Structures are given as C-alpha cells and as structure tokens.
Coordinates of N, CA and C and ligand atoms in Angstrom, one line a residue:
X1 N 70.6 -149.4 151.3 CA 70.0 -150.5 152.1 C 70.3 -151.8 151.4
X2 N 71.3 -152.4 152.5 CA 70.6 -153.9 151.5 C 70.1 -155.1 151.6
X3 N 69.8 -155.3 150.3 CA 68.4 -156.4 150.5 C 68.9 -157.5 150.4
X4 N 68.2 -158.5 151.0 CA 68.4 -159.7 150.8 C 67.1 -161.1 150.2
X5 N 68.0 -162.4 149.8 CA 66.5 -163.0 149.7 C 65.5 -163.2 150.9
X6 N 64.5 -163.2 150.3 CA 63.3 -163.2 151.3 C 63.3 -162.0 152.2
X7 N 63.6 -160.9 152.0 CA 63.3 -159.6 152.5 C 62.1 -159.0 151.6
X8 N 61.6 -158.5 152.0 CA 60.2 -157.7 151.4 C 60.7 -156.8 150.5
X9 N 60.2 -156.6 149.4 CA 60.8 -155.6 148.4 C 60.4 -154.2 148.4
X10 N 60.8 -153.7 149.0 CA 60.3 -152.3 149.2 C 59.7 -151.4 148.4
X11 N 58.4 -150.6 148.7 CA 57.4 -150.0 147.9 C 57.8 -149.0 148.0
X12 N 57.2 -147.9 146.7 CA 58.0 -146.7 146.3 C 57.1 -146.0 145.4
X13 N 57.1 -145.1 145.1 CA 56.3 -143.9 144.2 C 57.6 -143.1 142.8
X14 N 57.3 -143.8 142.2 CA 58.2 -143.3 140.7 C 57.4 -142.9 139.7
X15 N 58.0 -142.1 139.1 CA 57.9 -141.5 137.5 C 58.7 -142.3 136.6
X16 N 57.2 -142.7 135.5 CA 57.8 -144.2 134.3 C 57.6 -143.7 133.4
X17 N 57.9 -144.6 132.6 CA 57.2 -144.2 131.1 C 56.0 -144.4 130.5
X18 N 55.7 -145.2 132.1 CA 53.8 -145.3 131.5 C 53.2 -144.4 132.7
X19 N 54.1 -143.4 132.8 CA 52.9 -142.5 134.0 C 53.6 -143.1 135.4
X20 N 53.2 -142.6 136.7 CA 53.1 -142.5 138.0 C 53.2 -143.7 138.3
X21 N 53.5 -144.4 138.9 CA 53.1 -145.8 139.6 C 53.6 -145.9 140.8
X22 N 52.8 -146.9 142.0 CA 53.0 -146.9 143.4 C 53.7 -148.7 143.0
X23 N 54.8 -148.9 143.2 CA 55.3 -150.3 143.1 C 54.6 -151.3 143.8
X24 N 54.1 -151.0 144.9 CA 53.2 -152.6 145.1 C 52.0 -152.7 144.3
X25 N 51.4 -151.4 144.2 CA 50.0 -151.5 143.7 C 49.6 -151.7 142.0
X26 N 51.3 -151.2 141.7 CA 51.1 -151.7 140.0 C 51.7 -153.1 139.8
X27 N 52.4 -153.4 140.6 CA 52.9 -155.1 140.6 C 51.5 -156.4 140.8
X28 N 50.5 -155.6 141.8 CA 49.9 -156.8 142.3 C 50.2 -157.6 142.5
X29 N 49.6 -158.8 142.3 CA 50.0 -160.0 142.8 C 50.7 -160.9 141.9
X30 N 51.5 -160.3 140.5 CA 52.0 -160.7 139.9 C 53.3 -161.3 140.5
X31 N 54.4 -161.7 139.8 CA 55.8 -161.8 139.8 C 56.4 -159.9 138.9
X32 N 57.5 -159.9 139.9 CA 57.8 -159.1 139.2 C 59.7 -159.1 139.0
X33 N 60.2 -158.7 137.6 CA 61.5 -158.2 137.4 C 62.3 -156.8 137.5
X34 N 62.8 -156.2 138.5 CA 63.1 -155.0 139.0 C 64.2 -154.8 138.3
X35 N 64.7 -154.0 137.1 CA 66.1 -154.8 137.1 C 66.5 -153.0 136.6
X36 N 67.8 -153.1 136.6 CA 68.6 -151.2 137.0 C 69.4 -151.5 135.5
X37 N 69.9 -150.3 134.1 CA 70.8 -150.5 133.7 C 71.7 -149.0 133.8
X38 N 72.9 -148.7 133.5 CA 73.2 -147.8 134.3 C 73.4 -146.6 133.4
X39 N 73.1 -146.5 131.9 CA 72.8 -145.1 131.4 C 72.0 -145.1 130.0
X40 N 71.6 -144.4 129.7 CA 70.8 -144.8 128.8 C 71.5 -144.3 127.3
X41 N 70.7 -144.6 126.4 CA 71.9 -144.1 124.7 C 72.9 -144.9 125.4
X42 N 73.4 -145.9 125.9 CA 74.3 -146.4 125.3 C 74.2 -147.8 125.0
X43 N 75.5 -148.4 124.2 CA 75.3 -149.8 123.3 C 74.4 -151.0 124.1
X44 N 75.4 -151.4 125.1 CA 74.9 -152.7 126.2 C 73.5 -153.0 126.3
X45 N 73.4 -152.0 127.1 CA 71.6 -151.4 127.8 C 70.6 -151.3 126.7
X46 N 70.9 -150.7 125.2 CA 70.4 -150.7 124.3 C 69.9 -152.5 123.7
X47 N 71.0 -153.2 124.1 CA 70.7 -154.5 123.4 C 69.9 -155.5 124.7
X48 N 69.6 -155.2 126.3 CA 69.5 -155.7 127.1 C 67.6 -155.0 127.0
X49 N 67.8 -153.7 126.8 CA 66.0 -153.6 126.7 C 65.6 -154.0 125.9
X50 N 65.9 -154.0 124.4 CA 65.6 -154.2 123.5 C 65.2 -156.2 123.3
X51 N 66.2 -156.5 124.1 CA 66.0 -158.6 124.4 C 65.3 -158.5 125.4
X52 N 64.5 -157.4 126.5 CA 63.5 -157.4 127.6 C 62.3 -157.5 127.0
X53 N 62.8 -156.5 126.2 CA 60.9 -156.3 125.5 C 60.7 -157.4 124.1
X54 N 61.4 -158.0 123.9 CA 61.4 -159.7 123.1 C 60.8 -160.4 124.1
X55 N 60.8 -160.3 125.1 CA 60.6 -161.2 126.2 C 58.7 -160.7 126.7
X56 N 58.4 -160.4 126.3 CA 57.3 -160.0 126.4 C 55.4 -161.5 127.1
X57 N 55.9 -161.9 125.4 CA 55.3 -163.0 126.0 C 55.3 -164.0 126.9
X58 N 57.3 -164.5 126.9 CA 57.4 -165.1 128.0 C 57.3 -164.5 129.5
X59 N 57.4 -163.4 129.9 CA 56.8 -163.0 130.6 C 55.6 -163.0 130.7
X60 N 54.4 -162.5 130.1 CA 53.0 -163.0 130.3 C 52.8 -164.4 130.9
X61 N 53.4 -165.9 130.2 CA 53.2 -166.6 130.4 C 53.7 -166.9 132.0
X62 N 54.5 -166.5 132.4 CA 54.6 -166.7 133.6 C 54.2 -166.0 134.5
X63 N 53.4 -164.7 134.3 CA 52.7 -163.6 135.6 C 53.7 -162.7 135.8
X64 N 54.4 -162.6 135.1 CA 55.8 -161.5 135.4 C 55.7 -160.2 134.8
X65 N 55.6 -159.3 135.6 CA 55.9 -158.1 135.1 C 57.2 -157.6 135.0
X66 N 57.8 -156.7 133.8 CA 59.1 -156.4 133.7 C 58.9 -154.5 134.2
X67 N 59.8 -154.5 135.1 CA 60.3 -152.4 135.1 C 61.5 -152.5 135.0
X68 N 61.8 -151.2 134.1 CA 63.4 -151.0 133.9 C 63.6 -149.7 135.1
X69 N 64.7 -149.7 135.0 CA 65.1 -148.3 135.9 C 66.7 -148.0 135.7
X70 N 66.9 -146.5 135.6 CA 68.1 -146.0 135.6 C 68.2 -144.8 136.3
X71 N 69.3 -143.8 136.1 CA 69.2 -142.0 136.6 C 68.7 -141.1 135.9
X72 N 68.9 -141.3 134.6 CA 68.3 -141.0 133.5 C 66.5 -140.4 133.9
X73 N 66.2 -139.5 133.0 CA 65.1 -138.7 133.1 C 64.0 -140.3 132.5
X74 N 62.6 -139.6 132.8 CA 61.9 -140.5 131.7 C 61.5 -139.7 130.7
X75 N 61.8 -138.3 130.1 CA 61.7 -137.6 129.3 C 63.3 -138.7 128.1
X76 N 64.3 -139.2 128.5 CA 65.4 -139.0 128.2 C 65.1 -140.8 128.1
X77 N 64.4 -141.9 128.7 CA 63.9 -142.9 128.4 C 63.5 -142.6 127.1
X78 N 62.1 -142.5 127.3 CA 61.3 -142.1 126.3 C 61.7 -141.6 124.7
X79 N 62.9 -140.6 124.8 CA 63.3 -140.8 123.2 C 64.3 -142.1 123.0
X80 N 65.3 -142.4 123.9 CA 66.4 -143.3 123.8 C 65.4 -144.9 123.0
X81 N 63.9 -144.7 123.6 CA 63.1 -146.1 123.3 C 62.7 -146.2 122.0
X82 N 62.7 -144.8 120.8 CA 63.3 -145.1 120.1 C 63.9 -145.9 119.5
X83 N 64.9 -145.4 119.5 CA 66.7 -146.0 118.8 C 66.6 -147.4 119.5
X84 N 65.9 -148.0 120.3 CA 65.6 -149.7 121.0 C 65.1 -150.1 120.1
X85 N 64.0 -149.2 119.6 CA 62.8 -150.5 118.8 C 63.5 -150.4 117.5
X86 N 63.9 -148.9 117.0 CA 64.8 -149.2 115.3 C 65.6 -150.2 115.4
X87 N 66.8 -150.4 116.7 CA 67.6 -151.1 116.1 C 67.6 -152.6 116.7
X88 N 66.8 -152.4 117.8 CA 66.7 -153.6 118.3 C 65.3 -154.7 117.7
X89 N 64.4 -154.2 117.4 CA 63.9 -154.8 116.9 C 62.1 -154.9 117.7
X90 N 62.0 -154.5 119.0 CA 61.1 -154.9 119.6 C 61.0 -152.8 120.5
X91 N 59.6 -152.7 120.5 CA 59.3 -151.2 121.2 C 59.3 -152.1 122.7
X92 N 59.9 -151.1 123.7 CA 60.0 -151.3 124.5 C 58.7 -151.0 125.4
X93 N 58.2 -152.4 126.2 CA 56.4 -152.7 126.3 C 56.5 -152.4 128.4
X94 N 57.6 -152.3 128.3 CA 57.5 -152.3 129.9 C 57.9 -150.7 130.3
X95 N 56.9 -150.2 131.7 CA 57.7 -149.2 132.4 C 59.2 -149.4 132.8
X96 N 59.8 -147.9 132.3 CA 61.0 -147.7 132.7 C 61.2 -146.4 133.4
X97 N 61.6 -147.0 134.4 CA 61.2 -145.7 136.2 C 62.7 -144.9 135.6
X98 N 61.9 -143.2 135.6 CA 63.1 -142.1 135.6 C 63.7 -141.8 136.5
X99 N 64.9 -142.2 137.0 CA 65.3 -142.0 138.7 C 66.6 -141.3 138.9
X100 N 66.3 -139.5 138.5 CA 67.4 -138.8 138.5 C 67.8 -138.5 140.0
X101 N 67.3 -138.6 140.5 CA 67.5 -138.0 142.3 C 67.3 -139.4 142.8
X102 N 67.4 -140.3 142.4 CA 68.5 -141.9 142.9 C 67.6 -142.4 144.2
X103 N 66.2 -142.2 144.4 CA 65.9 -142.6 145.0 C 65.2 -144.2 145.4
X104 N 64.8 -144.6 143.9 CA 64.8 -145.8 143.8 C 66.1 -146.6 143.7
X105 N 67.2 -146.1 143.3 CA 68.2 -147.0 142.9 C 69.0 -146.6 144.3
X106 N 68.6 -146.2 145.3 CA 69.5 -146.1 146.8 C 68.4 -147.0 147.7
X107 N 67.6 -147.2 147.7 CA 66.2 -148.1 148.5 C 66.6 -149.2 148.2
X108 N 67.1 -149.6 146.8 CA 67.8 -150.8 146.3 C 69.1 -151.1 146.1
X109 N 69.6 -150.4 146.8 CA 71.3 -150.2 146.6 C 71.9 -150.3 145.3
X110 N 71.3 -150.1 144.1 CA 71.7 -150.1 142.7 C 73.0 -149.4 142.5
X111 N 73.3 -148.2 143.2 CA 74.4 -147.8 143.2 C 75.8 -148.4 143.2
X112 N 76.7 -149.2 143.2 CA 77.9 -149.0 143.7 C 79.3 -148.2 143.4
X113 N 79.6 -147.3 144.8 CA 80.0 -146.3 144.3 C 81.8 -147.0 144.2
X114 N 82.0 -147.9 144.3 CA 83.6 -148.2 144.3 C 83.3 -148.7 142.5
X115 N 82.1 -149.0 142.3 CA 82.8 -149.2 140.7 C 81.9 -148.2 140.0
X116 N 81.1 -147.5 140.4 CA 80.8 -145.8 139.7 C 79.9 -145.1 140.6
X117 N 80.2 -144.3 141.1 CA 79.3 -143.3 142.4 C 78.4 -142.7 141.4
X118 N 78.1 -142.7 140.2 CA 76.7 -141.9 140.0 C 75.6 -142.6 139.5
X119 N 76.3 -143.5 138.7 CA 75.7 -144.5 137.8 C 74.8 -145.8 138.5
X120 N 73.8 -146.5 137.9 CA 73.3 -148.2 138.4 C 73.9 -148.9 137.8
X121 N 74.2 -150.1 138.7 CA 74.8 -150.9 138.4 C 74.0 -151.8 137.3
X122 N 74.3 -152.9 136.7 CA 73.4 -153.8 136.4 C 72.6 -154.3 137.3
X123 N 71.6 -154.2 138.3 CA 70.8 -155.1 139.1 C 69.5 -155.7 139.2
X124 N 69.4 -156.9 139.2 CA 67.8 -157.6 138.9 C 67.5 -158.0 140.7
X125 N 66.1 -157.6 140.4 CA 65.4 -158.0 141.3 C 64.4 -159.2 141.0
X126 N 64.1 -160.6 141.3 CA 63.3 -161.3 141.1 C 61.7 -161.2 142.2
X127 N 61.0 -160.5 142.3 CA 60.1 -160.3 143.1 C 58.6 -161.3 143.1
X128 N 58.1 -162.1 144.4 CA 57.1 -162.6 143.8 C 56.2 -162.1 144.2
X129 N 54.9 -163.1 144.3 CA 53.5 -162.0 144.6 C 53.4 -162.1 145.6
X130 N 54.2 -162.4 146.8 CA 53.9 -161.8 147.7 C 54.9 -160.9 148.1
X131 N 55.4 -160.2 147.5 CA 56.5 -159.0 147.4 C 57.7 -159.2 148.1
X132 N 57.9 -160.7 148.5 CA 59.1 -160.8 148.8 C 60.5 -161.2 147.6
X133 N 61.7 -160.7 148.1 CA 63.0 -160.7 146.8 C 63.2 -162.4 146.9
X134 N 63.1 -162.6 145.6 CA 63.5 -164.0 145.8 C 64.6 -164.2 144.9
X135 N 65.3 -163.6 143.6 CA 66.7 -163.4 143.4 C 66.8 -162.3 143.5
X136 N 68.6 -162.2 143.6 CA 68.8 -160.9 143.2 C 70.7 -161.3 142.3
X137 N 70.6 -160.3 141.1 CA 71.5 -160.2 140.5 C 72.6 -159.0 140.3
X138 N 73.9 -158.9 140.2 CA 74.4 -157.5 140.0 C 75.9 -158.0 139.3
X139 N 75.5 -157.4 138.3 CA 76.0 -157.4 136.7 C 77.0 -156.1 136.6
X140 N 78.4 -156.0 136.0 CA 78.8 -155.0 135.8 C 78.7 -154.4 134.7
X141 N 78.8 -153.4 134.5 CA 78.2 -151.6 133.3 C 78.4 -152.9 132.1
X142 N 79.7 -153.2 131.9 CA 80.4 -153.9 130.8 C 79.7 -154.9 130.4
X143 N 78.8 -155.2 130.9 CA 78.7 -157.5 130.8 C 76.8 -156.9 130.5
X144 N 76.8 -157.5 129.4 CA 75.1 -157.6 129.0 C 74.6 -158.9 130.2
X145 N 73.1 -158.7 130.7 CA 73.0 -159.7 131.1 C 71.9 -160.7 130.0
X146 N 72.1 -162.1 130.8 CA 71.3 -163.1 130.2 C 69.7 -162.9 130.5
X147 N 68.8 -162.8 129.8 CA 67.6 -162.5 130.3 C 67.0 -164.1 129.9
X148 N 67.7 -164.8 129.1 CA 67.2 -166.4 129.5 C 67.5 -167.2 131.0
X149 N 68.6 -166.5 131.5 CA 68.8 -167.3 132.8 C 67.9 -166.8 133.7
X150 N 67.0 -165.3 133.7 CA 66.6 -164.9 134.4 C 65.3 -165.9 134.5
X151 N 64.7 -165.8 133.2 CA 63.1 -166.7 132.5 C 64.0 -168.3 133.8
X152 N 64.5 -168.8 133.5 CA 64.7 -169.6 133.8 C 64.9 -170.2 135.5
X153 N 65.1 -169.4 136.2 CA 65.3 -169.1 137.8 C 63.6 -169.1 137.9
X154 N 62.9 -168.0 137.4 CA 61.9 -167.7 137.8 C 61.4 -168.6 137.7
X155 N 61.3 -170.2 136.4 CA 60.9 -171.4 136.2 C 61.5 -172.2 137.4
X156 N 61.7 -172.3 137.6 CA 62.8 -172.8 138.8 C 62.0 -172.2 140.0
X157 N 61.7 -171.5 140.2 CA 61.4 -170.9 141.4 C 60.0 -171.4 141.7
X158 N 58.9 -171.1 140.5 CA 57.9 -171.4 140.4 C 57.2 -172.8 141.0
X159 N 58.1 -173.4 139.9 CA 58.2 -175.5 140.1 C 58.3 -175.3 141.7
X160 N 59.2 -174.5 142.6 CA 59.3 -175.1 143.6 C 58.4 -174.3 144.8
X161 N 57.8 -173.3 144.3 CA 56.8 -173.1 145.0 C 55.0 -173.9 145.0
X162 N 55.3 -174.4 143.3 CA 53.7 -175.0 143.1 C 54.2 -176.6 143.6
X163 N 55.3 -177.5 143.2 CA 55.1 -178.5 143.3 C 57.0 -179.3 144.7
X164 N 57.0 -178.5 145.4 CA 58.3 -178.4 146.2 C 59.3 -179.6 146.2
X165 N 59.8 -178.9 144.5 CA 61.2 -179.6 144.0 C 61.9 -178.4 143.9
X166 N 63.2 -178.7 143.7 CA 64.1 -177.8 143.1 C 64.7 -178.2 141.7
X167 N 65.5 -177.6 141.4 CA 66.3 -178.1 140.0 C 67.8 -177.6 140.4
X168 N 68.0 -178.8 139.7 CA 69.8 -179.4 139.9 C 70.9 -178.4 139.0
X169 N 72.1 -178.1 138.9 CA 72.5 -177.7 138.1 C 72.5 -177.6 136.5
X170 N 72.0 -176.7 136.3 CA 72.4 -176.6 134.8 C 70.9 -176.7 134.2
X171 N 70.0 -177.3 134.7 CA 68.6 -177.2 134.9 C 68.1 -176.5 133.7
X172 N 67.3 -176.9 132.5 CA 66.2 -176.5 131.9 C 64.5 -176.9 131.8
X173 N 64.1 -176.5 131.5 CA 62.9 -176.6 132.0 C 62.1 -177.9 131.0
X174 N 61.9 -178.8 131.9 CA 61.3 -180.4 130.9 C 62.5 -181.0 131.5
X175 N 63.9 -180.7 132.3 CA 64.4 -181.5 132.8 C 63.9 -182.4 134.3
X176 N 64.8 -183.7 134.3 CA 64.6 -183.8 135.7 C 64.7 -183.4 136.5
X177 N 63.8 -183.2 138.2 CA 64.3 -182.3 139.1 C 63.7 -182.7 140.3
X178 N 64.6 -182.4 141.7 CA 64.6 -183.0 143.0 C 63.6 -182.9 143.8
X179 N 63.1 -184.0 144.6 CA 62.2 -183.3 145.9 C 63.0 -182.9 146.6
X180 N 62.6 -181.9 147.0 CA 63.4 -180.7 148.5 C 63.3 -181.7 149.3
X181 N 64.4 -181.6 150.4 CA 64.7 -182.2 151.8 C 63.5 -182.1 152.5
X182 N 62.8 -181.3 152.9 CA 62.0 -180.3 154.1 C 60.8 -181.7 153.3
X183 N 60.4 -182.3 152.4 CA 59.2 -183.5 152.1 C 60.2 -184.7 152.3
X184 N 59.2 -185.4 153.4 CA 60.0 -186.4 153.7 C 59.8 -187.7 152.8
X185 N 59.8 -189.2 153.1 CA 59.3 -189.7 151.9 C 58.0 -190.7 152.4
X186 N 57.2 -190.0 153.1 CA 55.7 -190.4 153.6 C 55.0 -189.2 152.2
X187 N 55.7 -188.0 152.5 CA 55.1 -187.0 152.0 C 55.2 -187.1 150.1
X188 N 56.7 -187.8 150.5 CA 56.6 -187.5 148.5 C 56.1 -188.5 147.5
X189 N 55.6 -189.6 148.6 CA 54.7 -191.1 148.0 C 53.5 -190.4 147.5
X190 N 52.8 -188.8 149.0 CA 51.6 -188.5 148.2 C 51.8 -187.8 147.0
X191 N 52.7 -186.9 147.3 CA 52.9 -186.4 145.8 C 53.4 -186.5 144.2
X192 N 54.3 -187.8 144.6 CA 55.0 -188.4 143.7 C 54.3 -189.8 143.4
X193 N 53.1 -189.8 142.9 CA 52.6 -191.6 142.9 C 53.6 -192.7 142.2
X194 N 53.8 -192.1 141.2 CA 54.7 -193.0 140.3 C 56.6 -192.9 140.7
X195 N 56.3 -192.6 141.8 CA 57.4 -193.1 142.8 C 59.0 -192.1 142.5
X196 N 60.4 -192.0 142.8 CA 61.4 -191.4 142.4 C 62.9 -192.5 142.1
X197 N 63.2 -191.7 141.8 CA 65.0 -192.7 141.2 C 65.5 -192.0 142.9
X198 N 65.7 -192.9 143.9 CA 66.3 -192.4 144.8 C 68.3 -192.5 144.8
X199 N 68.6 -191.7 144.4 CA 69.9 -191.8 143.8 C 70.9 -191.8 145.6
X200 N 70.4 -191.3 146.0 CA 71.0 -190.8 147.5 C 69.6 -190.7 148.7
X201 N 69.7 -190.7 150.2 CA 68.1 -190.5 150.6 C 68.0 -189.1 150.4
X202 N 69.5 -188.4 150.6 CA 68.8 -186.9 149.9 C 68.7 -186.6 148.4
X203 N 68.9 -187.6 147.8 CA 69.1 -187.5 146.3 C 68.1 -187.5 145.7
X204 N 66.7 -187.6 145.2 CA 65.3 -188.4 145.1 C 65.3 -187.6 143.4
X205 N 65.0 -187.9 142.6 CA 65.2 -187.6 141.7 C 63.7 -188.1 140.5
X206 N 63.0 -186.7 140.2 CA 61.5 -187.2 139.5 C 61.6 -186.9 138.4
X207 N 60.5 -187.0 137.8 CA 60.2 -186.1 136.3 C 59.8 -184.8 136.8
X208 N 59.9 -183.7 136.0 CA 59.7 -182.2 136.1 C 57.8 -182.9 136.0
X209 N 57.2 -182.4 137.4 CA 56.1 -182.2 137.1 C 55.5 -180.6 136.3
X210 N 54.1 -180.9 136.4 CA 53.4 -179.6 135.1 C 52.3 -179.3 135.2
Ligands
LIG1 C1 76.6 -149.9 127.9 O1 75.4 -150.0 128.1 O2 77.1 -150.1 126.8 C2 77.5 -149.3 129.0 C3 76.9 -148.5 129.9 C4 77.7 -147.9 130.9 C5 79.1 -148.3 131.0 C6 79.6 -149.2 130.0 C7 78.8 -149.7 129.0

C-alpha cells in the first residue's frame, strides 16, 4: 500500500520489545516516528538506533514518540539491543516492532523488492496526533540516516501548525521563517503585530515565532 502525505497512518497490532501494542492506542495523541531498518546485528542500523535512542530527550520535548521496526524477531531485537547500548553508547528506550511475517512493513510498503525482496528498506514515517503521515522518508540499506534532519522537519512542521509559517531552505530552528500564502495580510497584521520584511507579496518574511 502506498502511503502518502496526509493519508491516515494505518493502525495495526504488533509484537515489540515493550510487549503487544495496538499503534493508535499506544501513540495517542502524541507525534509519532515510524521508521523500518532492514536487519538487525548489522553495522549501519546499529549506529542509527543507537543515535535514536540519544535522541531521547529531544523527542520528549517535542511529544514524539519513536518505534523501530524490521523482519527480524523481537526475541532477536532484544539481544542485538545489547551490542547498541555497549557500543553505541545509549540502551535502546523505544519499542522496536518484531515483524517476521512482514506485516507491518507491507501495510507500509517498507519493502522494496527491486532493491531487496526480503529485507526493509530504510523508511520513516513522520506521524502526527491526529494520525495523519505528514513525512515520509526512504533511505537505502547502505546510507545511515540523519536523525537531526528528522528533529528538524518535525520543528518545522510544528511552527507551522501552531503558528502558520513555514521555513525556507536550509532552515534551523531560531531561524527566520515565512507566513504561508493561505494568511493573507489582514490576517498576518493579527498575528504578526510587529509587522514582516515583505521581500516579495508572497515573500513575507518574520522572526521564528515561540
Ligand atoms: C547495515 O545496517 O549496515 C546494513 C544493513 C543491510 C544492508 C547493508 C547495510
């Protein structure tokens, strides 16, 4: 199946490493990070959970829950999380869904079989609380992903659902950032008292509000 943004993230019943979970019901109304690596004991994946579960706090601070998922057993998680925390540095704090009969990783098309029919791919799901996908990423076996660009989208995404800006290229967080088209400029007088750098009329350009 595949998903797209703003499609509803589909609910599911898996076996984790923290026990049974029904995915909407353990997500709540958090934010959540769905993300697939595609085997476990090996190098990459080892250095990608191991910088997930560093991430810890910063998740907290933003309402984000992290699940890992692969095909791999959660008997076969479970010791591999191990050899994360020895050598990575951080015990792995988040469920990681055991998904040997591919059922979670085919609902999410984690699969792709032109670049491995058995395996998950790298793929992130950005989910918010109201369980619709609002990124999605797919990473190949080879390529560790950035889990600061992820933190960072999600900041991005946030800004533009509490305060409806976006951010411009290359975007960090304390940078400047746009009012969306869809606020006209009746609307952005109310929200922007101290006025914008109107660089273009679609250009408007404020301080990162907070
Ligand atoms: C890795 O995590 O290192 C890896 C996993 C599957 C294929 C290639 C690399």
């Amino acid at each position: 199946m595949t998903l797209r943004l703003g499609d509803l993230a589909p609910d599911f019943n898996a076996a984790t490493t923290q026990g049974l979970i029904d995915f909407h019901s353990w997500k709540t109304d958090s934010w959540a990070v769905l993300f697939s690596h595609p085997k476990d004991f090996t190098p990459v994946c080892t250095t990608e959970l191991g910088y997930a579960a560093g991430l810890a706090e910063q998740f907290a601070a933003r309402n984000v829950k992290a699940i890992g998922l692969s095909v791999d057993s959660v008997t076969d998680h479970l010791s591999w999380a191990v050899d994360i925390a020895e050598t990575q540095g951080h015990a792995v704090n988040f469920p990681m869904i055991g998904d040997p009969d591919r059922v979670v990783a085919d609902l999410y098309d984690m699969i792709h079989p032109n670049a491995n029919d058995t395996l998950t791919v790298r793929s992130v799901f950005v989910i918010d609380p109201a369980n619709k996908i609002r990124l999605t990423l797919t990473y190949p076996a080879s390529t560790g992903r950035n889990f600061d660009e992820i933190l960072r989208v999600i900041d991005s995404l946030q800004l533009t659902d509490t305060y409806k800006v976006a951010t411009p290229v290359n975007w960090t967080n304390g940078d400047d950032v746009i009012i969306i088209p869809a606020i006209d400029n009746d609307q952005a007088a109310q929200m922007f008292p101290d006025g914008w750098d109107e660089q273009r009329p679609y250009l408007r350009v404020v301080p990162q509000p907070s």
